[in-house]
GROMACS .gro file of C-alpha atoms in nm:
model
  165
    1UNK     CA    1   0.000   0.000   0.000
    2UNK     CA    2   0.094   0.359  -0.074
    3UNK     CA    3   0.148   0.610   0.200
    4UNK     CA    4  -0.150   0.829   0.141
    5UNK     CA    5  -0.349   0.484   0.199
    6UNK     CA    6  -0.181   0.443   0.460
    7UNK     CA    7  -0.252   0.786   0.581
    8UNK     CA    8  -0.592   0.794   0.498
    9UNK     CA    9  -0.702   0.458   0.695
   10UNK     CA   10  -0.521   0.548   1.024
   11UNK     CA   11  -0.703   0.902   0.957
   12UNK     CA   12  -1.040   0.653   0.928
   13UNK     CA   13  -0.959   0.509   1.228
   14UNK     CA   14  -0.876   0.776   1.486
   15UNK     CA   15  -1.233   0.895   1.352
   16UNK     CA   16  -1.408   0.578   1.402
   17UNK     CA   17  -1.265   0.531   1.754
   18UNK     CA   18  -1.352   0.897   1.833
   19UNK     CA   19  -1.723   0.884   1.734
   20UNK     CA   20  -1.774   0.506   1.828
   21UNK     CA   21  -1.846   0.403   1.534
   22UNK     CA   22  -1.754   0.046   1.299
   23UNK     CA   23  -1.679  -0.026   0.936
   24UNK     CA   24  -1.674  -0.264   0.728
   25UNK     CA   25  -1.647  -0.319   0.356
   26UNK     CA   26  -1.777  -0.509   0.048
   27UNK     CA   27  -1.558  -0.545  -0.231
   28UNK     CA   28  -1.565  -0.690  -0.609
   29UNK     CA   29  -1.283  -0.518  -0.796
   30UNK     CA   30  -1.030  -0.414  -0.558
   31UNK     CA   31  -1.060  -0.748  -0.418
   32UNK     CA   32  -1.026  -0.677  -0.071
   33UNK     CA   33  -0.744  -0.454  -0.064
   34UNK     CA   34  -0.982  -0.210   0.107
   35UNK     CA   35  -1.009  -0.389   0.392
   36UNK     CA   36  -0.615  -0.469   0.373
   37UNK     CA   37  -0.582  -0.091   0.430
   38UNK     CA   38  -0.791  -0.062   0.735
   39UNK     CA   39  -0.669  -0.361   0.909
   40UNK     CA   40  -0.335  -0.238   0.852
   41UNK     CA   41  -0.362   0.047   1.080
   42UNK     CA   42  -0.291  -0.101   1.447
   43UNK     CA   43  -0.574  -0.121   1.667
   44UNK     CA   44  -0.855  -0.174   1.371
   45UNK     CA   45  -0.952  -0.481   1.567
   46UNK     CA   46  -1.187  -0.216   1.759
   47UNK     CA   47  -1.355  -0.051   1.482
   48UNK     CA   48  -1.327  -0.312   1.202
   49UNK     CA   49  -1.547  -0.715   1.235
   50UNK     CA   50  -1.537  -0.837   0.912
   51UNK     CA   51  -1.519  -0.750   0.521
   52UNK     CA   52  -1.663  -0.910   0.213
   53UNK     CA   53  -1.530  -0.977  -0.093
   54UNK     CA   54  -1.775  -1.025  -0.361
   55UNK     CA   55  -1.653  -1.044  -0.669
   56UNK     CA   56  -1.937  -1.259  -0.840
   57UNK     CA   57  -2.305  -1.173  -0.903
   58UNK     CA   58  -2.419  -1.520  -0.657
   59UNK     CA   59  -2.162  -1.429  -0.431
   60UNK     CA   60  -2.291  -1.044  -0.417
   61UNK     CA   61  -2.667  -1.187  -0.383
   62UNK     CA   62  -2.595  -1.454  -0.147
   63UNK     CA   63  -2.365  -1.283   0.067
   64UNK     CA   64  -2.486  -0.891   0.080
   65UNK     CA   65  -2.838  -0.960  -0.019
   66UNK     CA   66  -2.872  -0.769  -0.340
   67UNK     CA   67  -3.125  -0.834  -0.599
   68UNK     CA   68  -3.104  -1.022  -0.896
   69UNK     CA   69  -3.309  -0.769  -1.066
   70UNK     CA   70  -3.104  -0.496  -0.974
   71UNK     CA   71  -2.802  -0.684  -1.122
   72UNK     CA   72  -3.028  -0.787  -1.444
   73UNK     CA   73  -3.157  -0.436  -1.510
   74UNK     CA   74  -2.855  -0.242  -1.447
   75UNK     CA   75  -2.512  -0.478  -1.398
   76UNK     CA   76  -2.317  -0.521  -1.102
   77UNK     CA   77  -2.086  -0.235  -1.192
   78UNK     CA   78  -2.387   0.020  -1.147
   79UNK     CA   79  -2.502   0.308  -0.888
   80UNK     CA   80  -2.731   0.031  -0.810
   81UNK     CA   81  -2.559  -0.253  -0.703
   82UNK     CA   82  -2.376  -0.072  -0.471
   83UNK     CA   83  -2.604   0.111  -0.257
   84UNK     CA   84  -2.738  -0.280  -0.217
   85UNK     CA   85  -2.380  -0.382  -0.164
   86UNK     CA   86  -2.364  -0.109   0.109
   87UNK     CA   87  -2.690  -0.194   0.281
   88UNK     CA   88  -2.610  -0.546   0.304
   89UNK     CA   89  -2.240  -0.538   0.415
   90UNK     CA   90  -2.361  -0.302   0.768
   91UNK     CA   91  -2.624  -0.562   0.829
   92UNK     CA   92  -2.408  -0.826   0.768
   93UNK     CA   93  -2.116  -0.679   1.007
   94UNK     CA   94  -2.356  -0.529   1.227
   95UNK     CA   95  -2.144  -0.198   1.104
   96UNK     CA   96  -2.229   0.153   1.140
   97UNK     CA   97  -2.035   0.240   0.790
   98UNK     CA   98  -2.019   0.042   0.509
   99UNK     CA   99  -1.801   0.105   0.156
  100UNK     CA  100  -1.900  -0.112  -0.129
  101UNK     CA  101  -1.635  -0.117  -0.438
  102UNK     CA  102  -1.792  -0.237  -0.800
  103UNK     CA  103  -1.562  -0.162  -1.091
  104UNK     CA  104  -1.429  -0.271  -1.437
  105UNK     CA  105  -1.025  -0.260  -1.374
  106UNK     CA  106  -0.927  -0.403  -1.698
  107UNK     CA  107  -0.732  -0.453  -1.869
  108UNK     CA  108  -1.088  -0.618  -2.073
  109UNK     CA  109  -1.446  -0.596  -1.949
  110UNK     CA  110  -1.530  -0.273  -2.044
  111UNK     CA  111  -1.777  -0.184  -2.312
  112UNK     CA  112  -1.867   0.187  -2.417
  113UNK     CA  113  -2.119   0.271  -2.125
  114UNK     CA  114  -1.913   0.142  -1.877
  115UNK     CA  115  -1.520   0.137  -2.039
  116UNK     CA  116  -1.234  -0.038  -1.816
  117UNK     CA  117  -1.183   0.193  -1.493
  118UNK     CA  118  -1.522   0.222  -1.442
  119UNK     CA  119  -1.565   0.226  -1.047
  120UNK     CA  120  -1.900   0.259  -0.827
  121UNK     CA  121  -1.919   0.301  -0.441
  122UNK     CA  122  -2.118   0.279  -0.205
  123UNK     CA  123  -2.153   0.457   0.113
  124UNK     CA  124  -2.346   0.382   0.399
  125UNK     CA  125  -2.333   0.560   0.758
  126UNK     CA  126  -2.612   0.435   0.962
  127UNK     CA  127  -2.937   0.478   0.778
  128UNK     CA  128  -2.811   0.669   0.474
  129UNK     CA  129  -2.650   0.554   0.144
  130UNK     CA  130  -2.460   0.804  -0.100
  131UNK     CA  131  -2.305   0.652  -0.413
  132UNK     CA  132  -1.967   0.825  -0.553
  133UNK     CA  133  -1.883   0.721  -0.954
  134UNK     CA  134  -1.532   0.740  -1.094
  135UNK     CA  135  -1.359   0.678  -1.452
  136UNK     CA  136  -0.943   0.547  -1.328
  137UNK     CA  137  -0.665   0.552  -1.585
  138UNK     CA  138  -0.406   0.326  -1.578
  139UNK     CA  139  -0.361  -0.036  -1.537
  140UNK     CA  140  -0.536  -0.310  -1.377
  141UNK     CA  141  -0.283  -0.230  -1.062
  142UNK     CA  142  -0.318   0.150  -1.093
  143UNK     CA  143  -0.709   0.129  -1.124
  144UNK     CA  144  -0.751  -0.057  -0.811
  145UNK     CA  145  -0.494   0.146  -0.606
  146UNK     CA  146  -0.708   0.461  -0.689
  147UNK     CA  147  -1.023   0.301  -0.628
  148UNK     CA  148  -0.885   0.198  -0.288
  149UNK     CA  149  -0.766   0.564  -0.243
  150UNK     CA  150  -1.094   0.725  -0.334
  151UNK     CA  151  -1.276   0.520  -0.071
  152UNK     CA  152  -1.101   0.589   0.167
  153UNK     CA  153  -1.063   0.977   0.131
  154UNK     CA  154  -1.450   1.000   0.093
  155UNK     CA  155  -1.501   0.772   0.348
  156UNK     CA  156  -1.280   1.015   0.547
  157UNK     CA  157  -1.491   1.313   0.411
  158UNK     CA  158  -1.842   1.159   0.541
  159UNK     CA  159  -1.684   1.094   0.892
  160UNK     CA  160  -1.571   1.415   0.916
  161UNK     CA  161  -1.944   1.581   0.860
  162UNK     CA  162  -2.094   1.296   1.030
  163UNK     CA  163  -1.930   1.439   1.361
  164UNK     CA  164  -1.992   1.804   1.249
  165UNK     CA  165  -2.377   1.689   1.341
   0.00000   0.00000   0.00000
């Protein structure tokens, strides 16, 4: 992991243990290197249960709950999927904040809706779900470090407002 990874999930962390709160994740393209970042900070043990990584459709129904309509109608790598992803990884990890990860990181897989670095998240903190969309550059290796990054920091950015209220 990069330093501003790093960074960002001992940043996470402090804010977690401040407000009280727990994450968890639920993963299909970055393969749970999300989670990989938050367990690396020391300590995560108290804000951190468990993670998911779903990289198929069954395992994203099964596991997380979500629909296979949603999945039909709109693809796992949709604004969709996510929010579902969300949803089910905090009831799943009886979590308080959840970050769901769907993307195409290549280097094939992309068509001209969706092309390779395609990423959807998810965010849920308690009761409320925002979704955050990104287009990566880069290789398979670069699009997944950024997606990583990207979760974090807004995942950072939601903390940080969630204790403004």
């Amino acid at each position: 992991m990069n330093q501003s990874i790093s960074r960002f999930a001992q940043l996470i962390g402090d804010k977690l243990q401040q407000l009280n709160l727990t994450i968890t994740c639920a993963e299909s393209c970055t393969g749970g290197g999300l989670a990989y970042a938050l367990t690396g900070v020391a300590g995560s043990s108290a804000w951190f249960n468990q993670s998911a990584v779903t990289y198929s459709n069954q395992a994203k129904q099964t596991l997380l709950g979500v629909s296979s309509s949603t999945l039909i109608a709109h693809g796992a790598v949709s604004e969709q999927t996510v929010s579902e992803m969300a949803k089910g990884a905090a009831t799943l990890a009886h979590a308080n904040m959840a970050i769901s990860i769907s993307g195409i990181a290549g280097p094939g897989g992309g068509t001209p809706d969706k092309p390779v670095g395609t990423v959807w998240f998810g965010f849920a903190l308690e009761a409320e779900v925002q979704t955050r969309h990104q287009v990566f550059s880069g290789d398979r290796e670069q699009v997944r470090l950024e997606a990583i990054q990207f979760a974090l920091a807004e995942a950072l950015n939601l903390l940080a407002l969630y204790g403004e209220s």
